[in-house]
Short mmCIF file of C-alpha atoms in Angstrom, two decimals:
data_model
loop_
_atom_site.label_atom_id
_atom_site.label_comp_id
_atom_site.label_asym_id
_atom_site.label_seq_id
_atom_site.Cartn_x
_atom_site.Cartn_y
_atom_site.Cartn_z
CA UNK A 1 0.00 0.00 0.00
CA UNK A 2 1.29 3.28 -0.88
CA UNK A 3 1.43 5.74 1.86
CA UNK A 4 0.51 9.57 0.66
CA UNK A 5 3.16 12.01 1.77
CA UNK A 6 2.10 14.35 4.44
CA UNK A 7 0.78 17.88 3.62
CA UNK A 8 3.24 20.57 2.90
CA UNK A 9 3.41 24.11 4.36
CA UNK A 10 2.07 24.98 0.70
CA UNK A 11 -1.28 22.85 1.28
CA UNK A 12 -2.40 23.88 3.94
CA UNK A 13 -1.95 27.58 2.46
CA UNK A 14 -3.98 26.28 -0.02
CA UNK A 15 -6.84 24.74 1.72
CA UNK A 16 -6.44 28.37 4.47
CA UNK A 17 -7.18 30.00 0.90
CA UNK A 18 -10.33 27.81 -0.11
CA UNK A 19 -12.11 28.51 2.89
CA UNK A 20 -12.46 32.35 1.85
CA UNK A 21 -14.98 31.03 -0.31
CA UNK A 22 -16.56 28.24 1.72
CA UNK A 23 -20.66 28.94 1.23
CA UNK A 24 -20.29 31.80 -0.92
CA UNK A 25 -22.51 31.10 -3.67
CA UNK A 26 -22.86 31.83 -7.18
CA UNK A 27 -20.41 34.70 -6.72
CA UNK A 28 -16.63 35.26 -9.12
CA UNK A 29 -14.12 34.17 -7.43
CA UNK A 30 -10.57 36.48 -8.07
CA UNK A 31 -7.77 35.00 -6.76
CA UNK A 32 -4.31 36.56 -7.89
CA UNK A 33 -0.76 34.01 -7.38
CA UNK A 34 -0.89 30.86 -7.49
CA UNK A 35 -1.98 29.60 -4.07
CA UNK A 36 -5.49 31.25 -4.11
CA UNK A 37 -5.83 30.16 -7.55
CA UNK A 38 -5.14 26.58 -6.58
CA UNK A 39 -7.43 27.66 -3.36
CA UNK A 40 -10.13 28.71 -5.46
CA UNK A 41 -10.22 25.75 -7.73
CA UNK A 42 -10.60 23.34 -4.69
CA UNK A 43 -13.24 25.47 -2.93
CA UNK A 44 -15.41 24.70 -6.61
CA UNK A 45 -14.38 21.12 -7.08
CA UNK A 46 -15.33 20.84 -3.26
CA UNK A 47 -18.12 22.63 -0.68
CA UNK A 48 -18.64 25.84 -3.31
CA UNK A 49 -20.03 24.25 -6.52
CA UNK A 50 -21.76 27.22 -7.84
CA UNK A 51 -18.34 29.34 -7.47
CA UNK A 52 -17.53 30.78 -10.86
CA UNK A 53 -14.42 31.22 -12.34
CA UNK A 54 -12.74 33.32 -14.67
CA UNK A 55 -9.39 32.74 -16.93
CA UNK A 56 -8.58 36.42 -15.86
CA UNK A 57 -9.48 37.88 -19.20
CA UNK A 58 -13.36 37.43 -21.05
CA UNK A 59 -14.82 33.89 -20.28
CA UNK A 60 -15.96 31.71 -17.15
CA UNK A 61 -14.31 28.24 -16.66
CA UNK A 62 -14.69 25.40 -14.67
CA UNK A 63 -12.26 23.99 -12.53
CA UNK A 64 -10.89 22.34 -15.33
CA UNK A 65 -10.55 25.22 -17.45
CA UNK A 66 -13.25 24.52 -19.77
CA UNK A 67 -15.04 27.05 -21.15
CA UNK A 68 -18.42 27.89 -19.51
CA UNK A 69 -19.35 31.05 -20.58
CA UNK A 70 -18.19 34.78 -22.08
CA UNK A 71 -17.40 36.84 -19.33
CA UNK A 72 -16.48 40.72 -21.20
CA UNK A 73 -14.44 43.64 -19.45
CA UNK A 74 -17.92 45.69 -18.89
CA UNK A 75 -20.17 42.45 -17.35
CA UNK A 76 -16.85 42.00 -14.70
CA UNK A 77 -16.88 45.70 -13.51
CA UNK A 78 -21.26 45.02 -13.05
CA UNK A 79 -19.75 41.94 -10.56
CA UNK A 80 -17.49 44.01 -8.39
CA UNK A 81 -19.80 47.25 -7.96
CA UNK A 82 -22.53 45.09 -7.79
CA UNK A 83 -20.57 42.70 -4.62
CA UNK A 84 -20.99 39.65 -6.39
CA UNK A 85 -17.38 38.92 -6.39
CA UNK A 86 -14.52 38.02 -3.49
CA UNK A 87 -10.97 38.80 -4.45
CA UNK A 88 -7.90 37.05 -2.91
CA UNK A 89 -5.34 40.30 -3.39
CA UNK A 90 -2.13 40.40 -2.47
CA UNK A 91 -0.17 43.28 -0.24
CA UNK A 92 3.11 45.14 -0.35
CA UNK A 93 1.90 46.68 3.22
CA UNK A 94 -0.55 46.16 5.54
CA UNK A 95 -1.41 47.33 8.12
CA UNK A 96 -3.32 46.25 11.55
CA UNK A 97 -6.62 47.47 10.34
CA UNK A 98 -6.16 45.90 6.74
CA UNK A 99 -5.07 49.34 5.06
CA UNK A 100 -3.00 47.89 1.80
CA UNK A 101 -0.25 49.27 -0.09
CA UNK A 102 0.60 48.47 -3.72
CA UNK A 103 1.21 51.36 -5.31
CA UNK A 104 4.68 52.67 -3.79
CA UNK A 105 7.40 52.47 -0.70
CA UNK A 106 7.85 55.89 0.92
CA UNK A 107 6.59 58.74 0.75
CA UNK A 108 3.91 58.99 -2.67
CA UNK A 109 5.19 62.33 -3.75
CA UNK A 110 8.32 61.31 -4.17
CA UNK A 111 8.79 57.10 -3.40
CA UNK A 112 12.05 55.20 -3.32
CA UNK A 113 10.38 52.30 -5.03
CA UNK A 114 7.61 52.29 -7.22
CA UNK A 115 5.21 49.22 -7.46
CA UNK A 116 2.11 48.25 -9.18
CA UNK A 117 -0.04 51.12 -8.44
CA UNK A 118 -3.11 51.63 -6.75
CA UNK A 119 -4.78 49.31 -9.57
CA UNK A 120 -8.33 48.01 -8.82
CA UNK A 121 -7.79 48.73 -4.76
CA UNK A 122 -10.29 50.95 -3.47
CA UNK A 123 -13.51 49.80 -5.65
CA UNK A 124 -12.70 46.17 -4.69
CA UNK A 125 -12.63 46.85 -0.58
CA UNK A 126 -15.33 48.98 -0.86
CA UNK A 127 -17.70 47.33 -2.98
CA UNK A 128 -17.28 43.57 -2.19
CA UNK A 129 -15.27 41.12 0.41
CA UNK A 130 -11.73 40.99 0.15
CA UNK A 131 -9.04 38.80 1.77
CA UNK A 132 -5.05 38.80 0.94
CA UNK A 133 -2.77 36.45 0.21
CA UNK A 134 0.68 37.08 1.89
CA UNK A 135 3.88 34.37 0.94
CA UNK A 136 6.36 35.92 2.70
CA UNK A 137 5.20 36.69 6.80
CA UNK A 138 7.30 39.46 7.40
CA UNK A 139 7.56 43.04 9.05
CA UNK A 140 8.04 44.52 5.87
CA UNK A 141 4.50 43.62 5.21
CA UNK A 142 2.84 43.82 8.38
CA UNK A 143 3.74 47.62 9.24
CA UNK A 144 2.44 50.12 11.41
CA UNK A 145 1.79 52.23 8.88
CA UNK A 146 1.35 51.74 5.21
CA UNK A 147 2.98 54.44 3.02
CA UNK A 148 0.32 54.94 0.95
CA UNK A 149 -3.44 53.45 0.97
CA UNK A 150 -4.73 51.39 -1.50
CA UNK A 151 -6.86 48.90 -0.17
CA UNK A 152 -9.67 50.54 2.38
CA UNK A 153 -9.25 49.33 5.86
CA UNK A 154 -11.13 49.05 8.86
CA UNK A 155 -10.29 52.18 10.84
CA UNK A 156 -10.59 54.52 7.42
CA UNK A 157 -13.74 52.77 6.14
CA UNK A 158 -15.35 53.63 9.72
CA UNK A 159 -14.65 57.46 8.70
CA UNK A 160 -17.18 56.90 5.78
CA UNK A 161 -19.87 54.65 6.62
CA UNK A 162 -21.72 55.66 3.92
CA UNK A 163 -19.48 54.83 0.85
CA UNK A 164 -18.24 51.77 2.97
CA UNK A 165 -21.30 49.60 3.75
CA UNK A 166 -20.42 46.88 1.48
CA UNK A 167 -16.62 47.05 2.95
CA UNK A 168 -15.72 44.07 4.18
CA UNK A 169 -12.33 42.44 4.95
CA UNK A 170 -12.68 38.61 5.60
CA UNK A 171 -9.02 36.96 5.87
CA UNK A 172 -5.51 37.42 5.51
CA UNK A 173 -3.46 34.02 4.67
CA UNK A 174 0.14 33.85 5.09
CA UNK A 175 3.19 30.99 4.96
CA UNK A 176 3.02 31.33 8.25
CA UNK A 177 -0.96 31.42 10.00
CA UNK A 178 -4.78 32.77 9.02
CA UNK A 179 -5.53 36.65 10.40
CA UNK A 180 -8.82 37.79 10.79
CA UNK A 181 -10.77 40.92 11.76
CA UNK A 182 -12.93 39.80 14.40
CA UNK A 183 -11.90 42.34 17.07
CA UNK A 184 -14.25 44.58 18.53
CA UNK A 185 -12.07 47.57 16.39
CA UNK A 186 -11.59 45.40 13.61
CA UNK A 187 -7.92 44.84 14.25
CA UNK A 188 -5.98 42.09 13.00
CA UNK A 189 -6.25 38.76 15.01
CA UNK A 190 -4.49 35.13 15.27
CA UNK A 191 -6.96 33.42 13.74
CA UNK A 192 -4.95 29.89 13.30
CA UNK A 193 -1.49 28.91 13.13
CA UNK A 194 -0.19 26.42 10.15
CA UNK A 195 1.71 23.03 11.43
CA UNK A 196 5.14 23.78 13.16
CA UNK A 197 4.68 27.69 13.63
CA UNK A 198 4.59 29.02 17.10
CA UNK A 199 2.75 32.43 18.27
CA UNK A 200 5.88 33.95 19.03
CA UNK A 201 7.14 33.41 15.61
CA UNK A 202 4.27 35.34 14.05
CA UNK A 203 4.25 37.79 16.44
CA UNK A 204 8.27 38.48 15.62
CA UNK A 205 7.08 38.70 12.08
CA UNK A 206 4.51 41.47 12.94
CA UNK A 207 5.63 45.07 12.90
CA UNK A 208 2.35 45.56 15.22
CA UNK A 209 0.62 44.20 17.87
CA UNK A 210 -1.49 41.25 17.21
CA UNK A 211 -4.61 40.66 19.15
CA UNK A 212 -4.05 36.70 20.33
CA UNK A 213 -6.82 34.62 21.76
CA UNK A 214 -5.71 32.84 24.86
CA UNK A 215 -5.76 29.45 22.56
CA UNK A 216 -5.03 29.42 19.05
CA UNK A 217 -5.97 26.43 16.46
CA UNK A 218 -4.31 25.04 13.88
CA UNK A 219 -4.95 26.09 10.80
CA UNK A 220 -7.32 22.93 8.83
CA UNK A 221 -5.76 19.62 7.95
CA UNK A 222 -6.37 19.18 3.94
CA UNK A 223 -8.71 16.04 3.70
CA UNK A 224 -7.11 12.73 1.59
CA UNK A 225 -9.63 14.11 -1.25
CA UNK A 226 -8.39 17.43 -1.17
CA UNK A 227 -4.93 16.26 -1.37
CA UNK A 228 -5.54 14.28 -3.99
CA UNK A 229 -7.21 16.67 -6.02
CA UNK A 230 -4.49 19.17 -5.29
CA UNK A 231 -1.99 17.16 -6.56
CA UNK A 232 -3.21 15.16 -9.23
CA UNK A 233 -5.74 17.28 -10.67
CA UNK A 234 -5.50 21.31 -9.78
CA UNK A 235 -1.85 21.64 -9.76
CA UNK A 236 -0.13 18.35 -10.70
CA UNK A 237 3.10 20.73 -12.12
CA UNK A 238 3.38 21.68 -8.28
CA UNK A 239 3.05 25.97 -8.90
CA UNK A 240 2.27 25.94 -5.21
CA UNK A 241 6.01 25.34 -3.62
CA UNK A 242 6.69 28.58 -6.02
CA UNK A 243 5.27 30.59 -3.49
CA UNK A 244 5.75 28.06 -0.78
CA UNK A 245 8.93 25.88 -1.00
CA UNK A 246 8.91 22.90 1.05
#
């Protein structure tokens, strides 16, 4: 009998990533790197069925890939003003409220490092839930302070309760544990830790405080079907130890 290796650091990112979409419905799923889009797949193939996909330009897919329907430029934007969508982003910065930075490192007039740019930021967190996707746990993410605000946290989306009823931040996945929001001010919280990592080591990789329950769970065990369909039918090339080595 062969014996199935044991899940990787990478799968259970995976599976952390797939439960951002556990129960949501007939809603577009947007994950951006490869572990949410591995993530996303599974959450379809699994307890979201009615989950749709897109190949990131005009049509639907299945988990597969095959074609399911036409999916133009104008019919997406309709999605995410209308909250029918939940996008997996990734951050540069964030911060303890779940302010993101994209666009730029220092100040905005005049950066030292330029990134992607404010892109699709603001309309996303303010129109339909958002989680991120973080590979590398580290206090150049999680700051104090983001340089420049891309993403609409908690703290600034309280400012504006009237262009920010839809906001709503659901998860943050990282190599390292799951964050959440569920704080009474909507600050960043332990939400699970992933096998072998201790509190203390995500708290060192935190450039703020963290609020910690008194006992943290592990982050989900993939199920034998999960792993299987991870690695023999989602991502048999292995794209996931790209963002997650072993």
């Amino acid at each position: 009998m062969t014996v199935s290796p044991p899940p990787t650091r990478a799968e259970y990112c995976v599976v952390a990533c797939a439960e951002v979409w556990r129960g949501a419905g007939e809603i577009l799923a947007a994950p951006m790197g490869p572990v949410p889009s591995v993530g996303a797949r599974l959450a379809r193939l699994t307890f979201t069925p009615d989950l749709l996909l897109t190949d990131g330009e005009a049509l639907l897919v299945d988990a597969d890939g095959v074609v399911e329907g036409w999916l133009p430029y104008r019919q997406h934007l309709t999605l995410v003003t209308g909250g029918r969508r939940h996008v997996m982003m990734g951050a540069s910065q964030l911060d303890r409220h779940g302010n993101q930075n994209i666009a730029c490192i220092g100040d905005w007039g005049r950066p030292t490092r330029q990134l992607l740019g404010v892109r699709g930021a603001p309309v996303n967190t303010l129109n339909h839930a958002t989680s991120y996707w973080v590979p590398r746990h580290s206090r150049r993410v999680f700051v104090e302070r983001v340089d420049m605000v891309c993403g609409v946290g908690y703290d600034r989306a309280a400012e504006h309760p009237g262009t920010a009823r839809f906001h709503h931040l659901a998860r943050v996945v990282t190599d390292l544990c799951v964050l959440d929001f569920a704080t009474p001010d909507h600050s960043m919280r332990l939400a699970s830790l992933h096998p072998g990592v201790t509190v203390d080591e995500v708290r060192e990789a935190t450039g703020f405080p963290l609020t910690v329950p008194p006992e943290v769970p592990p982050t989900r065990e993939p199920t034998a079907r999960e792993l299987h369909l991870i690695r023999e039918v989602i991502d048999p090339g292995g794209t996931r130890t790209r963002e997650v080595p072993r």
